mmCIF file of C-alpha atoms in Angstrom:
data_model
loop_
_atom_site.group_PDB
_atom_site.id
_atom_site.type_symbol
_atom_site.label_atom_id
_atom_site.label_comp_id
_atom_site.label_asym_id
_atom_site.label_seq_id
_atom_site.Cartn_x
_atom_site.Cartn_y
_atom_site.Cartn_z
ATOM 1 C CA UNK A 1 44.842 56.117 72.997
ATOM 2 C CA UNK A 2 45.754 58.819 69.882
ATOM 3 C CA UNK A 3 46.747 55.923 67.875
ATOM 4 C CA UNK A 4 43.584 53.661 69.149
ATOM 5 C CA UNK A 5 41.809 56.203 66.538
ATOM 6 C CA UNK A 6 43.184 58.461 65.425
ATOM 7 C CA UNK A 7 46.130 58.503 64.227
ATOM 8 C CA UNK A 8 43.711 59.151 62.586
ATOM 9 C CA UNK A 9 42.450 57.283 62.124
ATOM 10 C CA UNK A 10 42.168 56.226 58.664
ATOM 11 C CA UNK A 11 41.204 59.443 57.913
ATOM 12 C CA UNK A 12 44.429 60.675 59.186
ATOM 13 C CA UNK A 13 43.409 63.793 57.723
ATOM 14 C CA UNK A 14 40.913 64.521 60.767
ATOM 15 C CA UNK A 15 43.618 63.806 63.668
ATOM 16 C CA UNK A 16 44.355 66.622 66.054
ATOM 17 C CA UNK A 17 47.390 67.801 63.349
ATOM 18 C CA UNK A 18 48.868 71.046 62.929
ATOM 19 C CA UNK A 19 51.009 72.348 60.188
ATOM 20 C CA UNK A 20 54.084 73.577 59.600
ATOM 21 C CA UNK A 21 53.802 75.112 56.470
ATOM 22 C CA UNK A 22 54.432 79.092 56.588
ATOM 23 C CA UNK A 23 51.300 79.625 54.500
ATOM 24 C CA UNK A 24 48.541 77.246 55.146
ATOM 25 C CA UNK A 25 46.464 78.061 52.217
ATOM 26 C CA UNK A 26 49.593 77.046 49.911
ATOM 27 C CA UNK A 27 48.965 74.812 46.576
ATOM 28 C CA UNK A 28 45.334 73.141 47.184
ATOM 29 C CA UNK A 29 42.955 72.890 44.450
ATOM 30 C CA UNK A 30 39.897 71.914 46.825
ATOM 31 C CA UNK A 31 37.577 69.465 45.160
ATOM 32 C CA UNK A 32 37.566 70.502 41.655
ATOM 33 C CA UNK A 33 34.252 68.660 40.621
ATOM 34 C CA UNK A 34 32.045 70.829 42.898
ATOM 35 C CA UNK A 35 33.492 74.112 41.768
ATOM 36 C CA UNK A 36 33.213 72.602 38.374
ATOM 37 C CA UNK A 37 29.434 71.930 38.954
ATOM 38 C CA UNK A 38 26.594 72.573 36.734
ATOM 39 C CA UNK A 39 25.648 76.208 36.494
ATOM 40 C CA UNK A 40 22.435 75.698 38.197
ATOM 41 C CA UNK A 41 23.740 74.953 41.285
ATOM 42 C CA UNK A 42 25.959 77.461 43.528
ATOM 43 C CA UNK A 43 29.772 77.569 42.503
ATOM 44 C CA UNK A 44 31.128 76.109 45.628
ATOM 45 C CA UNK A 45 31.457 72.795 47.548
ATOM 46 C CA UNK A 46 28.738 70.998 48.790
ATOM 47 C CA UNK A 47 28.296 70.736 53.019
ATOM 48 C CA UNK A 48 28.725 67.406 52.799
ATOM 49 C CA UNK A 49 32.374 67.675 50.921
ATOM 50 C CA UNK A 50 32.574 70.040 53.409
ATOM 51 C CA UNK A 51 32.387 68.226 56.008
ATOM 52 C CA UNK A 52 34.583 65.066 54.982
ATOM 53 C CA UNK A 53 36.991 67.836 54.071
ATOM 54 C CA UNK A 54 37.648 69.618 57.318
ATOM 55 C CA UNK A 55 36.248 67.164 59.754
ATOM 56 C CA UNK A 56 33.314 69.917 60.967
ATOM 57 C CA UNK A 57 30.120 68.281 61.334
ATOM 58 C CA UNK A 58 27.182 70.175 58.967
ATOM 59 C CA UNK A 59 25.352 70.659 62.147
ATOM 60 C CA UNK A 60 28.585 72.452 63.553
ATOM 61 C CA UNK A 61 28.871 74.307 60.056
ATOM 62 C CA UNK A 62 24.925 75.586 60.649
ATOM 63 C CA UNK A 63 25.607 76.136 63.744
ATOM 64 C CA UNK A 64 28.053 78.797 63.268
ATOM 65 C CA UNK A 65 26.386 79.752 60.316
ATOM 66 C CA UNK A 66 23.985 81.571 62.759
ATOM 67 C CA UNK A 67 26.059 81.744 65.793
ATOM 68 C CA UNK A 68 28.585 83.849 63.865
ATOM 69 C CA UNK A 69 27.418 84.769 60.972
ATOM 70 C CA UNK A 70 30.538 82.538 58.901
ATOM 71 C CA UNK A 71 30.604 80.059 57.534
ATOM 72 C CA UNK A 72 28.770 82.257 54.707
ATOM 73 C CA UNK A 73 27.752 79.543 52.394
ATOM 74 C CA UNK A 74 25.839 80.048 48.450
ATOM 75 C CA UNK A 75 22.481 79.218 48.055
ATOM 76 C CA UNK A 76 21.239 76.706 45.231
ATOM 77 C CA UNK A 77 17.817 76.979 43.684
ATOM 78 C CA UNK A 78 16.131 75.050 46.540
ATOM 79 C CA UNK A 79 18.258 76.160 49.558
ATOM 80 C CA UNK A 80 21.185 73.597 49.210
ATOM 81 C CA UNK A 81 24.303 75.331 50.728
ATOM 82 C CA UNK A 82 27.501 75.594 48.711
ATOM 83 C CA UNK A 83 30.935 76.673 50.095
ATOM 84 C CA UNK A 84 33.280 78.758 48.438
ATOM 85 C CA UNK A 85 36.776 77.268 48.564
ATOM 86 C CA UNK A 86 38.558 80.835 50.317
ATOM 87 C CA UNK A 87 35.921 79.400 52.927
ATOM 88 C CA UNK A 88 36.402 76.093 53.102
ATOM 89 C CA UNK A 89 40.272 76.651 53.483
ATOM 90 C CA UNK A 90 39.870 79.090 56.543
ATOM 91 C CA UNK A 91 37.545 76.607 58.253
ATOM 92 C CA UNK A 92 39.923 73.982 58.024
ATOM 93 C CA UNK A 93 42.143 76.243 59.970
ATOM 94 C CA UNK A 94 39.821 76.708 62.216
ATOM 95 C CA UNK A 95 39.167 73.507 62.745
ATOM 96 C CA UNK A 96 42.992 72.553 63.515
ATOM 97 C CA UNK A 97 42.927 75.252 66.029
ATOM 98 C CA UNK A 98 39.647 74.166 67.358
ATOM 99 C CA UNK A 99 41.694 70.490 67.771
ATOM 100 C CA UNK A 100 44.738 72.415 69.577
ATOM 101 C CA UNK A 101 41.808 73.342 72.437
ATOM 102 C CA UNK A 102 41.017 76.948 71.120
ATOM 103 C CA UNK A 103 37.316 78.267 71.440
ATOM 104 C CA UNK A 104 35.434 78.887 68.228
ATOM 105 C CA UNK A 105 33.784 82.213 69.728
ATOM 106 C CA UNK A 106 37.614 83.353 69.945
ATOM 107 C CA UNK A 107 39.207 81.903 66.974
ATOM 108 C CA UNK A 108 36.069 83.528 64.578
ATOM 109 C CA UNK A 109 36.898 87.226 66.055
ATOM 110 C CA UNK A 110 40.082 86.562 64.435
ATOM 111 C CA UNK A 111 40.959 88.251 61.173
ATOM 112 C CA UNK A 112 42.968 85.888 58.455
ATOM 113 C CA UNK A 113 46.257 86.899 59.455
ATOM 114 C CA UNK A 114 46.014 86.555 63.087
ATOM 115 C CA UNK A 115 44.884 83.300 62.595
ATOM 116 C CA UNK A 116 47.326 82.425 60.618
ATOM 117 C CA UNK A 117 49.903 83.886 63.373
ATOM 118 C CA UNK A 118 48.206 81.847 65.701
ATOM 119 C CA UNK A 119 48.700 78.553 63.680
ATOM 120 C CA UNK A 120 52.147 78.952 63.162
ATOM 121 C CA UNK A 121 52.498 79.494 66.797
ATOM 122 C CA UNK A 122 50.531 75.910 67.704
ATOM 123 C CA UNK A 123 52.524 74.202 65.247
ATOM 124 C CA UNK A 124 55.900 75.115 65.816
ATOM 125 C CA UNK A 125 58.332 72.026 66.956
ATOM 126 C CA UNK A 126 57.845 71.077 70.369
ATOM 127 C CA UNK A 127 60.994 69.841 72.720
ATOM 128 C CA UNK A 128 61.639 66.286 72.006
ATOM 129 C CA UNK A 129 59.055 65.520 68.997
ATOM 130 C CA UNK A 130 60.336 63.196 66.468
ATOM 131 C CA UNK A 131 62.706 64.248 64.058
ATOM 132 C CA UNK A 132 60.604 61.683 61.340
ATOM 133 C CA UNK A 133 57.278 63.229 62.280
ATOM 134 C CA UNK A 134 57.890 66.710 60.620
ATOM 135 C CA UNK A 135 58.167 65.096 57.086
ATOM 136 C CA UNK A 136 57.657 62.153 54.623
ATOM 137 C CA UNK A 137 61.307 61.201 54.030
ATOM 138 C CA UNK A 138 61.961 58.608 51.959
ATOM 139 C CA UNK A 139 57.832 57.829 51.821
ATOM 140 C CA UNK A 140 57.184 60.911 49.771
ATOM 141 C CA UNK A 141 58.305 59.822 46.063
ATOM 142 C CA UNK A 142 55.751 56.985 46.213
ATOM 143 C CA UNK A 143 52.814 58.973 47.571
ATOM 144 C CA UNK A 144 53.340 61.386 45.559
ATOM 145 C CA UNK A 145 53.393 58.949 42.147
ATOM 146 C CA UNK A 146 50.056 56.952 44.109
ATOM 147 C CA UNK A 147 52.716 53.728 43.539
ATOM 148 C CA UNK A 148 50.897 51.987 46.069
ATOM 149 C CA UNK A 149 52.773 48.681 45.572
ATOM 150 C CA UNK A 150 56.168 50.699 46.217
ATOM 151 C CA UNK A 151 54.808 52.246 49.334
ATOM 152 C CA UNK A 152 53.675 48.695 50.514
ATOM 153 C CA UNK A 153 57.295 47.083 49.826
ATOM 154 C CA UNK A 154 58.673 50.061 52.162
ATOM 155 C CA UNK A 155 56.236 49.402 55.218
ATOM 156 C CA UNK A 156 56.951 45.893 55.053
ATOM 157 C CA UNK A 157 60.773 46.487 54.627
ATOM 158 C CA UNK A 158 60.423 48.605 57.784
ATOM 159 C CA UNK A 159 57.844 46.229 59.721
ATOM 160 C CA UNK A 160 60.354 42.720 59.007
ATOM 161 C CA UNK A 161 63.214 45.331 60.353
ATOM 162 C CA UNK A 162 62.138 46.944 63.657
ATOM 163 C CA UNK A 163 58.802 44.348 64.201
ATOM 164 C CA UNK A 164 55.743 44.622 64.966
ATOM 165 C CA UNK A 165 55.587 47.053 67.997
ATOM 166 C CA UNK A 166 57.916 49.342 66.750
ATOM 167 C CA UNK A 167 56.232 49.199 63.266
ATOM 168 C CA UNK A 168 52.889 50.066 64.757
ATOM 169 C CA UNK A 169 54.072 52.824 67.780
ATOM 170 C CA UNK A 170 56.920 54.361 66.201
ATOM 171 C CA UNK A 171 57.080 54.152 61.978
ATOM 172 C CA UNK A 172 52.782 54.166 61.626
ATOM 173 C CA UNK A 173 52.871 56.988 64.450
ATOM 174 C CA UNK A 174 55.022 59.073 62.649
ATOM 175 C CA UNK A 175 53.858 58.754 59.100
ATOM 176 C CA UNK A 176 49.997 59.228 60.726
ATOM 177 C CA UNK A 177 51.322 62.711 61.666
ATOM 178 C CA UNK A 178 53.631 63.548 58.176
ATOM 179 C CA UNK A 179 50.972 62.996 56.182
ATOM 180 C CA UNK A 180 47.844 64.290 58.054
ATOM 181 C CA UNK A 181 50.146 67.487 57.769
ATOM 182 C CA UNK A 182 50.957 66.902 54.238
ATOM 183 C CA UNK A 183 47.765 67.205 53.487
ATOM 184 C CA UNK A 184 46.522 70.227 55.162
ATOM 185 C CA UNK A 185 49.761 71.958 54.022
ATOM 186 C CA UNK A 186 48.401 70.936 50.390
ATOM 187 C CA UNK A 187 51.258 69.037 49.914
ATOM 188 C CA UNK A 188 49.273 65.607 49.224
ATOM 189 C CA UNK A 189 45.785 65.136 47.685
ATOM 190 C CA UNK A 190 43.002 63.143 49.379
ATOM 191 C CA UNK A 191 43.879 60.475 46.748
ATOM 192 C CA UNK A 192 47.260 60.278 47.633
ATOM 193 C CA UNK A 193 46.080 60.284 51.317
ATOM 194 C CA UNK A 194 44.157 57.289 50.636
ATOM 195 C CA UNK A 195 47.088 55.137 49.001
ATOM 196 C CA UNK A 196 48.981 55.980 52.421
ATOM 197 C CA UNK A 197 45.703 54.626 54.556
ATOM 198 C CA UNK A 198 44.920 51.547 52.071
ATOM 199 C CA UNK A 199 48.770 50.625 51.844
ATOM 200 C CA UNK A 200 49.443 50.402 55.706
ATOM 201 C CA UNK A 201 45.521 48.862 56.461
ATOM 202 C CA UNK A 202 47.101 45.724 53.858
ATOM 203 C CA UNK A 203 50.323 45.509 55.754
ATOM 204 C CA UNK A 204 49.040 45.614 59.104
ATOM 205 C CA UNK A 205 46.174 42.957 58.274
ATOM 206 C CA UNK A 206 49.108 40.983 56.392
ATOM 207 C CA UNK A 207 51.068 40.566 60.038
ATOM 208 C CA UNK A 208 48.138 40.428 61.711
ATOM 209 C CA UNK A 209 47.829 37.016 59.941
ATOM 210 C CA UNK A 210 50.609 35.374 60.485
ATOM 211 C CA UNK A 211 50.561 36.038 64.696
ATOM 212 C CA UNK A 212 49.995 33.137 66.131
ATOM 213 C CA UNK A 213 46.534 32.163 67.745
ATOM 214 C CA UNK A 214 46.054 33.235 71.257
ATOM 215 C CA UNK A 215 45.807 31.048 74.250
ATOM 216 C CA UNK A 216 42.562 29.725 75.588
ATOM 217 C CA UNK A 217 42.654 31.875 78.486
ATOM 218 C CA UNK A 218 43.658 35.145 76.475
ATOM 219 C CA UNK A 219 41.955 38.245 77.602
ATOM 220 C CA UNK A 220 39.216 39.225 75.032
ATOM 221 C CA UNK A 221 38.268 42.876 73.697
ATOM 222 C CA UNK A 222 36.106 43.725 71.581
ATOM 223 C CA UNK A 223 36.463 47.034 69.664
ATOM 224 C CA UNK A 224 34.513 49.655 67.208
ATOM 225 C CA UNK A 225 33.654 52.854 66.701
ATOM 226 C CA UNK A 226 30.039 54.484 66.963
ATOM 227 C CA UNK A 227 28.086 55.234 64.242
ATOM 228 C CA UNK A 228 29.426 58.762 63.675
ATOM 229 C CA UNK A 229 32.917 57.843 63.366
ATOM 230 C CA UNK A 230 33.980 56.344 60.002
ATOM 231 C CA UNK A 231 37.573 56.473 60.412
ATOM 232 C CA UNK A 232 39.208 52.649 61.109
ATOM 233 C CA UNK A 233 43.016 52.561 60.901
ATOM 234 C CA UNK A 234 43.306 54.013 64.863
ATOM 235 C CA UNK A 235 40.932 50.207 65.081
ATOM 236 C CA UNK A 236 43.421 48.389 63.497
ATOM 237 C CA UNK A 237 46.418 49.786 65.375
ATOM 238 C CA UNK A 238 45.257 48.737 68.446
ATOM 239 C CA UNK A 239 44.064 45.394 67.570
ATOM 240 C CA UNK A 240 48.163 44.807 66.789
ATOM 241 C CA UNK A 241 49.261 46.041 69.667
ATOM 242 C CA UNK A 242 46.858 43.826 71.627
ATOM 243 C CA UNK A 243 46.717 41.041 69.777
ATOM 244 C CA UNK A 244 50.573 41.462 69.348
ATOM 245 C CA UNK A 245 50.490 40.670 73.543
ATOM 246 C CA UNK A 246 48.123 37.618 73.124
ATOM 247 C CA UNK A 247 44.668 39.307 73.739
ATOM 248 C CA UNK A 248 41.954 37.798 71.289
ATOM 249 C CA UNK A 249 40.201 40.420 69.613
ATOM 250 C CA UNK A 250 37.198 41.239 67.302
ATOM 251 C CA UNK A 251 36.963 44.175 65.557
ATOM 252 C CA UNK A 252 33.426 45.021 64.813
ATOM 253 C CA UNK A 253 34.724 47.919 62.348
ATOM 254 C CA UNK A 254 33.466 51.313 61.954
ATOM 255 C CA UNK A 255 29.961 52.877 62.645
ATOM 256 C CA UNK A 256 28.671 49.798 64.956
ATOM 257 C CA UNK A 257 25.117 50.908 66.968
ATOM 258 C CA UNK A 258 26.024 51.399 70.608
ATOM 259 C CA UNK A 259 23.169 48.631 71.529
ATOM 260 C CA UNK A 260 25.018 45.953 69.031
ATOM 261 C CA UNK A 261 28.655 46.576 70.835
ATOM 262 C CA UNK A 262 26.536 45.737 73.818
ATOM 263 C CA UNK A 263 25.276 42.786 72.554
ATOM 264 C CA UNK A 264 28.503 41.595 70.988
ATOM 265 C CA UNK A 265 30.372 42.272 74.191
ATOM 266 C CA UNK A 266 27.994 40.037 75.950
ATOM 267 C CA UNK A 267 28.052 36.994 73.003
ATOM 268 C CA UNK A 268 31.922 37.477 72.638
ATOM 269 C CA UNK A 269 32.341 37.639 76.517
ATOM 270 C CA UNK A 270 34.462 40.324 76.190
ATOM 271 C CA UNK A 271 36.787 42.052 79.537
ATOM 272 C CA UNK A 272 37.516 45.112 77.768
ATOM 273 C CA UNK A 273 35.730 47.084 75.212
ATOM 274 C CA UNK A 274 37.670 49.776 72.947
ATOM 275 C CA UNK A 275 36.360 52.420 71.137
ATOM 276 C CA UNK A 276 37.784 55.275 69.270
ATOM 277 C CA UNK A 277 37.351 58.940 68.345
ATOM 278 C CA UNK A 278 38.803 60.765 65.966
ATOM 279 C CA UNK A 279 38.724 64.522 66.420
ATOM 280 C CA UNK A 280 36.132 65.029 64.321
ATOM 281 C CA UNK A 281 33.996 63.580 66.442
ATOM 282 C CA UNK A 282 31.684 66.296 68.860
ATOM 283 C CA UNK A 283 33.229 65.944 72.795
ATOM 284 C CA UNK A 284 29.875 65.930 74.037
ATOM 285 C CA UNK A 285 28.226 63.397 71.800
ATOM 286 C CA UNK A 286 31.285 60.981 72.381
ATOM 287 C CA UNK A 287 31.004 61.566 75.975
ATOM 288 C CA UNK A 288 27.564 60.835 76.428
ATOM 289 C CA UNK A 289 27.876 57.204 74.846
ATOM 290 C CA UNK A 290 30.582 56.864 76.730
ATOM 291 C CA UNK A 291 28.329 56.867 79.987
ATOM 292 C CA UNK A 292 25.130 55.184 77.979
ATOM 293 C CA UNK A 293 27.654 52.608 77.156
ATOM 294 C CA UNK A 294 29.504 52.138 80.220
ATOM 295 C CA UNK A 295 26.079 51.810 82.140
ATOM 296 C CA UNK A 296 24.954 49.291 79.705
ATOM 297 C CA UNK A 297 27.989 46.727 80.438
ATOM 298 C CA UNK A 298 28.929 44.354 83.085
ATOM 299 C CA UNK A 299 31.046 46.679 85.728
ATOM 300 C CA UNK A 300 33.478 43.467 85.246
ATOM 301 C CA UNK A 301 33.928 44.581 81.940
ATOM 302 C CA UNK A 302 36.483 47.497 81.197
ATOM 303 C CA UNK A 303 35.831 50.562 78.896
ATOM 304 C CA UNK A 304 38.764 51.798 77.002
ATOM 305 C CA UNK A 305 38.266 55.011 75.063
ATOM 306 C CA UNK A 306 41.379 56.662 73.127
ATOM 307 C CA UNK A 307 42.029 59.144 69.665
ATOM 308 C CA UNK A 308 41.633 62.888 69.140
ATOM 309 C CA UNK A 309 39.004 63.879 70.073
ATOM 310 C CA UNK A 310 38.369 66.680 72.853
ATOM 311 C CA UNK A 311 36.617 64.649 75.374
ATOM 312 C CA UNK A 312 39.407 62.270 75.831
ATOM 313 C CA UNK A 313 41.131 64.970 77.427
ATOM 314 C CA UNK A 314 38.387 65.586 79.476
ATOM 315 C CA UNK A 315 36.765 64.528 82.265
ATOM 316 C CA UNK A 316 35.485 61.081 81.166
ATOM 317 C CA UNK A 317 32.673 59.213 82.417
ATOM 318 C CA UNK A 318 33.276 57.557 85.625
ATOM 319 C CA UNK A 319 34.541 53.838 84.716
ATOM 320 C CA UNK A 320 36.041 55.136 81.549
ATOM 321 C CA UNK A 321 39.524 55.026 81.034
ATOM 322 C CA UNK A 322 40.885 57.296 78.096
ATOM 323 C CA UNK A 323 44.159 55.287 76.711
ATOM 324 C CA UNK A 324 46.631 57.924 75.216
ATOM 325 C CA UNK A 325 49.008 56.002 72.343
ATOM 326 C CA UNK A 326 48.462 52.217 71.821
ATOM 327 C CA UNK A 327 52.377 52.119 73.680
ATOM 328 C CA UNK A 328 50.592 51.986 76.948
ATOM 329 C CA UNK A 329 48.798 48.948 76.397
ATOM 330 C CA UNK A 330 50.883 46.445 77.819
ATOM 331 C CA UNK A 331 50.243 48.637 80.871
ATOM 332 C CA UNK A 332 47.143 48.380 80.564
ATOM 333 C CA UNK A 333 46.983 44.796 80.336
ATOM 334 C CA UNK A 334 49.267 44.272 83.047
ATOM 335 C CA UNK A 335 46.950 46.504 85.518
ATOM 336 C CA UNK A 336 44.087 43.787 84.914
ATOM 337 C CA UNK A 337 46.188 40.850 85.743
ATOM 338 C CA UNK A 338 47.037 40.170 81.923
ATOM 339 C CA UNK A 339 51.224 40.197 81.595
ATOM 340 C CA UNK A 340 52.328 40.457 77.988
ATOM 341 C CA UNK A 341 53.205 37.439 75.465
ATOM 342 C CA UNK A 342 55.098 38.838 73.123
ATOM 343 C CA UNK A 343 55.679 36.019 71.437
ATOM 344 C CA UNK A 344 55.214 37.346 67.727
ATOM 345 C CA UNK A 345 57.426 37.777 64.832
#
């Protein structure tokens, strides 16, 4: 499901997203309060802006610290590691490429400009991709002035136009993907990011609202994210498509413990249980509570798992099923004996 997270999730800035800009270190002041910092601490950014920035975990970041000897970050007075920004800018790179299923041990052999070549290689237009994915159209004058009640006016415009399901698979889609690359082409700020994410988190709840209630008998799914995954809007996504084709939902939010999505599942009686990953989140950690959680439920009980991250397009778990854009749900449904109600505005 890349939309059941990610999308990104509401940190659209940590999808799987590739750039189209010809320079990817173009026009980014990177988080001017850390380089601004005191003088006795290191003149760079701290690991932990560091790793909200690019979307690499700090153990990943120590990890290749020794591994490859970069990142190279500055040393404070009692050890704290500081980034310089020509750093942080090349490991968000890296990390894009990491997200298009390049190795690390290869990409880090790799001098600036070859990486670069290699970036503008993975991002260049693929057959058939949507023409409104490669830009912010008519969206971009109101990011770029944070007028978030402007922005909000224009999703709704679009949502009472196309409805609901197109809203969420098709307009949402696309702006997940124009802005993620907006921002790592410099072309937004993190603020502006966050207008974007807030803005389309109020619509969606807004027509969430006004569905109506779902029968008796409506398939229930529970859904969340584990405890390393703080990114929601993928959540919220889904829970429209599904609840858009009369499945009664609760949404447990971001960063639940694996042993209370157990325990909900059970008190909720839920059939299916949804979780997402951005790519930010480590294959092999998401993975592995994918098969302590699917051991932990009811075999009755499906396990949906969708986003960015690698190990959705890897071998899952057995009794896993990795849901690739919240489109394919009333598939889904339909393969458990669920047909659609699409009986929503």
């Amino acid at each position: 499901m890349a939309q059941f997270a990610s999308f990104v999730q509401d940190k659209i800035i940590h999808a799987s997203l590739l750039q189209r800009s010809p320079d990817p270190y173009a026009g980014r002041a990177l988080l001017d309060s850390a380089l601004n910092s005191a003088s006795s601490e290191p003149a760079g950014v701290p690991i932990a802006a560091v790793e909200r920035d690019t979307g690499l975990s700090k153990d990943t970041l120590r990890i290749w610290e020794r591994r490859y000897g970069f990142p190279q970050p500055l040393r404070g007075p009692v050890g704290e590691r500081a980034y310089p920004a020509d750093q942080v800018l090349r490991l968000r790179l890296i990390k894009r490429l990491l997200d298009a299923g390049h190795r690390p041990g290869r990409l880090m052999a790799l001098d600036e400009a070859a990486l670069q070549a290699l970036a503008q290689a993975e991002a260049a237009p693929r057959e058939g991709q949507a023409a409104s994915a490669t830009g912010l159209g008519r969206f971009g004058e109101p990011l770029e002035t944070h007028d978030g009640p402007a922005l909000r006016r224009m999703l709704q415009q679009d949502l009472l136009a196309g409805g609901l399901e197109a809203f969420v698979t098709q307009r949402i889609a696309d702006l997940n993907v124009a802005v993620g690359e907006a921002w790592q082409a410099g072309r937004l700020t993190v603020a502006q990011e966050h207008v974007y994410t807030e803005c389309v988190h109020l619509v969606l709840r807004q027509a969430l609202g006004r569905l109506p209630d779902p029968a008796a008998d409506a398939p229930r799914v529970l859904l969340a994210t584990l405890p390393q995954e703080p990114h929601g809007l993928g959540l919220l996504m889904a829970e429209a498509m599904l609840s858009l084709h009369g499945c009664r939902c609760v949404s447990l939010g971001t960063q639940v413990p694996l042993g209370d999505i157990v325990t909900a599942a059970r008190s909720t009686k839920a059939g299916i249980v949804g979780l997402s990953f951005t790519g930010s989140f480590r294959p092999q950690l998401a993975a592995a509570a994918l098969g302590e959680l699917r051991s932990r439920l009811p075999a009755t009980v499906a396990l949906w798992a969708g986003g960015s991250s690698l190990a959705l397009k890897r071998r899952l778990p057995q009794g896993v099923d990795a849901v690739h854009a919240v489109a394919d749900i009333p598939r889904l449904l339909a393969g458990r004996g669920h047909p659609s109600d699409t009986g929503a505005p």
